[in-house]
PDB file of C-alpha atoms in Angstrom:
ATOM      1  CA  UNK B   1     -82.996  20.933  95.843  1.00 51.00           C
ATOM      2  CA  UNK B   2     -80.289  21.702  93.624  1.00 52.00           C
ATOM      3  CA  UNK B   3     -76.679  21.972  94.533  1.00 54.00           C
ATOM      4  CA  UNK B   4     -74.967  25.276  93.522  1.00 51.00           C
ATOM      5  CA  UNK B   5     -71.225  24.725  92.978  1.00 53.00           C
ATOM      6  CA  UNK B   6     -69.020  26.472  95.671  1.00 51.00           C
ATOM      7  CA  UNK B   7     -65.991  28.641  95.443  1.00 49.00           C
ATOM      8  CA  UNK B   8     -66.283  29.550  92.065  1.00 50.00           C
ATOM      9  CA  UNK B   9     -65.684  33.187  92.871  1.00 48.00           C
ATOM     10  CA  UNK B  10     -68.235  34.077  90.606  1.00 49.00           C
ATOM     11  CA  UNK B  11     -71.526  36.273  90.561  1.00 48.00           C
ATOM     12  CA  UNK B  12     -74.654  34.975  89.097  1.00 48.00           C
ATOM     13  CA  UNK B  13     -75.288  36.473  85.678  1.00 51.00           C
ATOM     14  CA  UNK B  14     -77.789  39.374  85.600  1.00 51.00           C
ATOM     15  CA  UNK B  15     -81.281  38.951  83.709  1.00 53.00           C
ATOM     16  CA  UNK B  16     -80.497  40.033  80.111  1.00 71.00           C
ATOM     17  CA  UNK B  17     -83.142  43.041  80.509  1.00 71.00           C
ATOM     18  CA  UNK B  18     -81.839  44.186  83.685  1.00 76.00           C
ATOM     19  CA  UNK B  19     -78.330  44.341  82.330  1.00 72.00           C
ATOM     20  CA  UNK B  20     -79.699  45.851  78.973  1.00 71.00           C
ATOM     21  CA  UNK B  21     -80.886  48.840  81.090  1.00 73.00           C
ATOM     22  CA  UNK B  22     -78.303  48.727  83.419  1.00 73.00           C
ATOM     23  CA  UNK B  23     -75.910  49.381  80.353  1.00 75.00           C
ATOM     24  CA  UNK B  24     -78.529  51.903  78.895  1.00 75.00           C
ATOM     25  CA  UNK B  25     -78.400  54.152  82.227  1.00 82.00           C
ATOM     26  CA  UNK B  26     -74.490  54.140  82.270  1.00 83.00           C
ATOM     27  CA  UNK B  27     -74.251  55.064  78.223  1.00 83.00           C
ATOM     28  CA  UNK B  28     -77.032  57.811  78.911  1.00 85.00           C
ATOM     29  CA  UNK B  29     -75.152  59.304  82.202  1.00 90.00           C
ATOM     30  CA  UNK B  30     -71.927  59.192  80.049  1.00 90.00           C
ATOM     31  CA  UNK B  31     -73.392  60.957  76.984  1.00 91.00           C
ATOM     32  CA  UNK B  32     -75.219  63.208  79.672  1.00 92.00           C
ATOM     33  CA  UNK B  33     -71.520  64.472  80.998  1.00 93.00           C
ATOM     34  CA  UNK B  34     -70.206  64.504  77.759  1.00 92.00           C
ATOM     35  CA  UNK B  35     -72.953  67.126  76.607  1.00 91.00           C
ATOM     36  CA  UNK B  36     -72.465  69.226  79.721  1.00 93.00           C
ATOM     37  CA  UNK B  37     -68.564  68.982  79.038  1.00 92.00           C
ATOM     38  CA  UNK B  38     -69.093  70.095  75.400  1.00 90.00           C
ATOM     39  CA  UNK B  39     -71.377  73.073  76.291  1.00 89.00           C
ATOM     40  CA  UNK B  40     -69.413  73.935  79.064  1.00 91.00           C
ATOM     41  CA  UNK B  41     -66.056  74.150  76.736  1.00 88.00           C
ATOM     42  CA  UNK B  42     -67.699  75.785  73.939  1.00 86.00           C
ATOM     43  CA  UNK B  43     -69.055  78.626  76.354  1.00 87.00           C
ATOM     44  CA  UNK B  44     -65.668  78.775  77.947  1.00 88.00           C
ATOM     45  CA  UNK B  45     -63.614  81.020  75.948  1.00 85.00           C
ATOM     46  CA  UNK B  46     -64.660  83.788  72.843  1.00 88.00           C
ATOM     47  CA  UNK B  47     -64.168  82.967  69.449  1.00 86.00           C
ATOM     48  CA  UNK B  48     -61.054  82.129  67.933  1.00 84.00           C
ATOM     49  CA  UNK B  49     -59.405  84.739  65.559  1.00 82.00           C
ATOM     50  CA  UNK B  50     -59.837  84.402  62.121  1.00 85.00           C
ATOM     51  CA  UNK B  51     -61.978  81.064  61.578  1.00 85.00           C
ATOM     52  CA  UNK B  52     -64.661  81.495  64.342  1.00 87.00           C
ATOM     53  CA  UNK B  53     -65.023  84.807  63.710  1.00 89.00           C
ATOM     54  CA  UNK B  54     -65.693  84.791  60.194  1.00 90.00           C
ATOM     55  CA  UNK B  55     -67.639  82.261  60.277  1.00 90.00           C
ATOM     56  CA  UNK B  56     -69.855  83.648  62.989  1.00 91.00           C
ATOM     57  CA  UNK B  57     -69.869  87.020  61.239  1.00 93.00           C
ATOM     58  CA  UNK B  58     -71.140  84.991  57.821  1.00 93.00           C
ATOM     59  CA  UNK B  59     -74.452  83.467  60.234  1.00 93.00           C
ATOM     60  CA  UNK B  60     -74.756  86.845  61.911  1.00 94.00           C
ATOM     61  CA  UNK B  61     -75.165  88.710  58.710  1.00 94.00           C
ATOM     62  CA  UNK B  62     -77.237  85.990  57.527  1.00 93.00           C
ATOM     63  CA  UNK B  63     -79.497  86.390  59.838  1.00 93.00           C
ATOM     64  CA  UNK B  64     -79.661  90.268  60.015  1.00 94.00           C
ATOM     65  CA  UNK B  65     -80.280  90.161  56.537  1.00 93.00           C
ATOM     66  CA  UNK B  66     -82.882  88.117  55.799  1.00 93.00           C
ATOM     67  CA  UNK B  67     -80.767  86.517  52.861  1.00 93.00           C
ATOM     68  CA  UNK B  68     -80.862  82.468  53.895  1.00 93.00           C
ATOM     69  CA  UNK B  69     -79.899  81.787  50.205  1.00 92.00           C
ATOM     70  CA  UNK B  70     -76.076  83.486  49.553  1.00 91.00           C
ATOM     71  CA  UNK B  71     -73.686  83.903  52.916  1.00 92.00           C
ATOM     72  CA  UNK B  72     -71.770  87.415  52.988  1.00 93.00           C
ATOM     73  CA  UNK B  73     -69.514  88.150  54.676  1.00 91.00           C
ATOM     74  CA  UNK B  74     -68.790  92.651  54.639  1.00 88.00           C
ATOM     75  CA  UNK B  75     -71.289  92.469  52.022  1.00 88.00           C
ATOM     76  CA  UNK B  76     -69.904  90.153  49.605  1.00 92.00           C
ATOM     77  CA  UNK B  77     -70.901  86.443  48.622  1.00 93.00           C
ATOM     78  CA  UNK B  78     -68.634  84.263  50.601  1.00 91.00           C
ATOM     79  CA  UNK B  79     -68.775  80.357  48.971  1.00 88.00           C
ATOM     80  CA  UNK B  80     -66.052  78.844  50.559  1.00 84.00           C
ATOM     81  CA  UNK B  81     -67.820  76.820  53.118  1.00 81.00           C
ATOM     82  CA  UNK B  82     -71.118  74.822  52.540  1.00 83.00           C
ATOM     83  CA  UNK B  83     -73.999  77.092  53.580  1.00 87.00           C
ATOM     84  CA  UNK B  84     -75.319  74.256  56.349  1.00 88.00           C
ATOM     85  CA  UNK B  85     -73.309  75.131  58.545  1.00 87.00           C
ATOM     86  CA  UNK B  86     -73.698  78.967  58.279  1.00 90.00           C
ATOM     87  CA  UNK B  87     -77.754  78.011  58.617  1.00 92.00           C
ATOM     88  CA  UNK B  88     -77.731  75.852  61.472  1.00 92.00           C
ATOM     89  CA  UNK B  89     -75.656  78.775  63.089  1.00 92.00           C
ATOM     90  CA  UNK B  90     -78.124  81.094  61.968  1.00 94.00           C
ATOM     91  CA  UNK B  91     -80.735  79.713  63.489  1.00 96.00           C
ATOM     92  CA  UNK B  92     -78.770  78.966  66.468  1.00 95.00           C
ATOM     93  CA  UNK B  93     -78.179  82.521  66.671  1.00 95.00           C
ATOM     94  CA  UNK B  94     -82.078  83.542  66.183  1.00 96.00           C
ATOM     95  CA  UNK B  95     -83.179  81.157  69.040  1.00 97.00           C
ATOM     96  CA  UNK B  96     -80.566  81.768  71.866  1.00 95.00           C
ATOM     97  CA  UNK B  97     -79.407  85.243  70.901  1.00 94.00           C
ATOM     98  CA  UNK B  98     -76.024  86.381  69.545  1.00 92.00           C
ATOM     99  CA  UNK B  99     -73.768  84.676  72.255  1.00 90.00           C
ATOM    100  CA  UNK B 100     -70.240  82.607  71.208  1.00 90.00           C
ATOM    101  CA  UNK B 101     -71.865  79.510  72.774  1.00 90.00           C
ATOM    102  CA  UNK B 102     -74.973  79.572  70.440  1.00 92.00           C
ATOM    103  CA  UNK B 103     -72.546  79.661  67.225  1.00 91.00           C
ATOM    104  CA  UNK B 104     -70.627  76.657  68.372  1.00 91.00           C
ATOM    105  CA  UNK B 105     -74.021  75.365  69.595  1.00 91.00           C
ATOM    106  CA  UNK B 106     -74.103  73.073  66.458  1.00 90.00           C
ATOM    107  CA  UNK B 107     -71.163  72.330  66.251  1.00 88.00           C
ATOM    108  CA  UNK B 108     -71.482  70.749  69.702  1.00 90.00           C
ATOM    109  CA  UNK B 109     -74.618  68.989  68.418  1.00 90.00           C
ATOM    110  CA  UNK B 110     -73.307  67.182  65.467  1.00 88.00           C
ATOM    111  CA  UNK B 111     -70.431  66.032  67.643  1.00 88.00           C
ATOM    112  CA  UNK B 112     -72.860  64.424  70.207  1.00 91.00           C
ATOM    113  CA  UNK B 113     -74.690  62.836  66.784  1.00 90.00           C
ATOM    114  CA  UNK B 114     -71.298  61.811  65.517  1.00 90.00           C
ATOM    115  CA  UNK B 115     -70.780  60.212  68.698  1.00 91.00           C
ATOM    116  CA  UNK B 116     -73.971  58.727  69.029  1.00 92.00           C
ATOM    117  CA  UNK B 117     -74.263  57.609  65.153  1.00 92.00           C
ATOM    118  CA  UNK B 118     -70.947  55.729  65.738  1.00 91.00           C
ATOM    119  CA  UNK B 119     -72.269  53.710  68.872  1.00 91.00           C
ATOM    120  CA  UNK B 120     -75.067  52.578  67.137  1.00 91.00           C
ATOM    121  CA  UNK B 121     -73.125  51.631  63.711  1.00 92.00           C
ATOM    122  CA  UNK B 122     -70.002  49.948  66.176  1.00 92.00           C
ATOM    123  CA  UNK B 123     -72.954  48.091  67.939  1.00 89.00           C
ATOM    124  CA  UNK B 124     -74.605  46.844  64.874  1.00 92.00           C
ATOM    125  CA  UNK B 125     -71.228  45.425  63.421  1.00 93.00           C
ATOM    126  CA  UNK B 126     -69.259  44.230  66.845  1.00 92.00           C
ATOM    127  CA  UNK B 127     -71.489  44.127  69.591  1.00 87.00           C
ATOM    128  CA  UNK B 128     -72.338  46.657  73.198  1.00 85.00           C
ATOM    129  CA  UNK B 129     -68.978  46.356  74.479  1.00 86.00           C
ATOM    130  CA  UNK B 130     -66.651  47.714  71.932  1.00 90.00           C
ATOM    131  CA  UNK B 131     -69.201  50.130  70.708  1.00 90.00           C
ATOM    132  CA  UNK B 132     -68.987  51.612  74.293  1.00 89.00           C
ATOM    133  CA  UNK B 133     -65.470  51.816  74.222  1.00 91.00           C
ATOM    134  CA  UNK B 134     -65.853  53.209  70.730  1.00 92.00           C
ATOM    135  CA  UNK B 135     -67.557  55.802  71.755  1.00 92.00           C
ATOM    136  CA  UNK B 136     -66.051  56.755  74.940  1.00 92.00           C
ATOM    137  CA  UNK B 137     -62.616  57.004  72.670  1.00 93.00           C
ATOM    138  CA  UNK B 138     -64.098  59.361  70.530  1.00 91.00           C
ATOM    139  CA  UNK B 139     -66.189  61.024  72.745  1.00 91.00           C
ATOM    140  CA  UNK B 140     -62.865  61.443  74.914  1.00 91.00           C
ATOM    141  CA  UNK B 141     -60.535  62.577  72.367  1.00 90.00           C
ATOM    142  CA  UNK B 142     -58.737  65.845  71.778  1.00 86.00           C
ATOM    143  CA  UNK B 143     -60.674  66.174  68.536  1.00 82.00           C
ATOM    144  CA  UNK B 144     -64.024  66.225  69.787  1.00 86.00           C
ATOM    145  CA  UNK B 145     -63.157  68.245  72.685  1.00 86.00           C
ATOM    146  CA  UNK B 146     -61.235  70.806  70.672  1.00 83.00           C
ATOM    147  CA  UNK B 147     -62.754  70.586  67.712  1.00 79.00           C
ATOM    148  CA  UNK B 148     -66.534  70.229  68.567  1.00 76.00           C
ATOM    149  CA  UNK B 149     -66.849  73.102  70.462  1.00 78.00           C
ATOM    150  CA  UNK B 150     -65.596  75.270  67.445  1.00 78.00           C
ATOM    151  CA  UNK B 151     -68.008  76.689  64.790  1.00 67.00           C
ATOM    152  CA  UNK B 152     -65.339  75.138  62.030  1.00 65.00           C
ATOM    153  CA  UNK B 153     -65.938  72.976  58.854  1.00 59.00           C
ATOM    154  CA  UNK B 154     -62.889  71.204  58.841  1.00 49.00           C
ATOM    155  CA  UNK B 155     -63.172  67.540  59.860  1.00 44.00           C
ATOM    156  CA  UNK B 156     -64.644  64.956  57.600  1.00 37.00           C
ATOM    157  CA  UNK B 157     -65.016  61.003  57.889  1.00 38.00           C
ATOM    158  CA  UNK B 158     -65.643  59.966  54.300  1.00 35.00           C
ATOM    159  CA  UNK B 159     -66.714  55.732  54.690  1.00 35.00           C
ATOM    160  CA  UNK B 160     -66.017  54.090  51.704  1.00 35.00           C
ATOM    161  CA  UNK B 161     -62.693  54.931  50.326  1.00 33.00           C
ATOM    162  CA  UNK B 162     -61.584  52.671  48.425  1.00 32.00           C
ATOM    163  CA  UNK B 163     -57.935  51.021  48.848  1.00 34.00           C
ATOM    164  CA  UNK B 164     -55.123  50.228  46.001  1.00 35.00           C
ATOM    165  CA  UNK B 165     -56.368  46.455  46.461  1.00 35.00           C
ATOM    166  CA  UNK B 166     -59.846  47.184  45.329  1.00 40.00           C
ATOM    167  CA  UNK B 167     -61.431  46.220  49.232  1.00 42.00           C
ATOM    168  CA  UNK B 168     -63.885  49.556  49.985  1.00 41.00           C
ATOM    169  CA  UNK B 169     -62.950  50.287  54.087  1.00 44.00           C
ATOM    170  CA  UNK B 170     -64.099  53.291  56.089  1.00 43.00           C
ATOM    171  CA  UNK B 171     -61.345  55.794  56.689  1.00 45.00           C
ATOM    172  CA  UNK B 172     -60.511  59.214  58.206  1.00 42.00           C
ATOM    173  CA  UNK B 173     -59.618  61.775  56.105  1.00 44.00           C
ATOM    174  CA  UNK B 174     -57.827  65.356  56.753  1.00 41.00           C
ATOM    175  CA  UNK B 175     -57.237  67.661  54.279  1.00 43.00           C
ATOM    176  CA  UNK B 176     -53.524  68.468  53.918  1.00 42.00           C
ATOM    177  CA  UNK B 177     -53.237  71.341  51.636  1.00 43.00           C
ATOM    178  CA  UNK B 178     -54.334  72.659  48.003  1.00 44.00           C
ATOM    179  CA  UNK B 179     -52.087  70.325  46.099  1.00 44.00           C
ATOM    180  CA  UNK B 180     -53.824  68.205  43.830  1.00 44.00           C
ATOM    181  CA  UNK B 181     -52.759  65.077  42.641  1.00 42.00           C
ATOM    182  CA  UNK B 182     -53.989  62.752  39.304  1.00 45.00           C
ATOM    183  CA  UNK B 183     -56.498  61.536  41.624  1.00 46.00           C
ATOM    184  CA  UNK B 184     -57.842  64.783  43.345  1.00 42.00           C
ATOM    185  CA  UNK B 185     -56.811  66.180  46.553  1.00 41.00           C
ATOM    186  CA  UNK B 186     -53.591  64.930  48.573  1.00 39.00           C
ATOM    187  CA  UNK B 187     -55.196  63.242  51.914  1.00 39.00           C
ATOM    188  CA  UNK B 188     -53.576  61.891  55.016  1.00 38.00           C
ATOM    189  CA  UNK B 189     -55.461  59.312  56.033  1.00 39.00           C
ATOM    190  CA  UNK B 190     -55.609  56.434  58.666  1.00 38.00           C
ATOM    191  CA  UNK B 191     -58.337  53.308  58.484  1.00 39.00           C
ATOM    192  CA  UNK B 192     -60.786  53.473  60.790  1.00 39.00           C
ATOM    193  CA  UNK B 193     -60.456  49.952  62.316  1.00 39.00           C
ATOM    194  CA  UNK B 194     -57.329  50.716  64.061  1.00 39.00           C
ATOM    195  CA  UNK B 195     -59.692  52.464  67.006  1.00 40.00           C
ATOM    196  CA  UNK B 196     -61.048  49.013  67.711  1.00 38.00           C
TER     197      UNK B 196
END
């Protein structure tokens, strides 16, 4: 018989399956909720005047017309977004009906992916625990709570950008405005490790 030391205010360690799907269940319940909360917000309120409208009215007309190759919007070409998005809204909009919550349907979607895509990627590189708290910071920020819900094309995370020094390091990106500099576009932008 073998003597278990005492007062150690410890619990014994869980089998590393059990805790695997232990962790599993509480990422999918949290994911779960943050789906609901996502649907739930984008159903909340109608669109927002001019963005969401416009773009709604671009998928609408879309899908009205038939033409899946050239968005219009009142009958002329409109170019200034990629066509994706005006597709997947399309189609959103021939499955669930013409409803605010099927155009920001998406929108909603790619968020989730977003959020999921960066567990997985945060996981790979550093390991369960700060890819859940990754996630959950993401997941529980104003941007993807605001901005998810919206049928907008305005956020972008470009990996990859490269730094003065040469080193390549991922980095988020917001467009500021139309100026253009030597090197393109004038960008705000903040490094991506500072969330972790």
């Amino acid at each position: 018989m073998s003597a278990k030391p005492m007062g150690t205010g410890t619990a014994e360690p869980r089998a590393d399956g059990a805790q695997r799907a232990l962790d599993t269940r509480r990422a999918g319940l949290w994911f779960g909720a943050l789906a609901v909360l996502l649907l739930a917000l984008s159903a909340a309120r109608p669109l927002s005047v001019p963005d969401e409208g416009r773009y709604a009215e671009v998928s609408r007309w879309m899908l009205v017309s038939g033409d899946w190759l050239v968005p219009r919007l009142n009958g002329l070409p409109f170019f200034h977004k990629p066509p994706l998005t005006h597709w997947l809204q399309a189609a959103s909009l021939a499955v669930f009906g013409v409803h605010p919550w099927a155009v920001r349907l998406p929108g909603v979607l790619l968020g989730l992916l977003m959020v999921w895509f960066g567990f997985i990627v945060v996981r790979q590189l550093l390991g369960a625990a700060v890819a859940g708290r990754a996630a959950f910071m993401l997941g529980a920020s104003g941007a993807m709570l605001i901005g998810a819900p919206m049928s907008t094309t305005t956020w972008a995370w470009r990996p990859g950008s490269a730094w003065r020094s040469g080193r390549s390091r991922a980095r988020f990106r917001f467009p500021i405005g139309k100026r253009r500099t030597p090197a393109g576009p004038a960008w705000v932008s903040w490094p991506a490790r500072w969330a972790c």
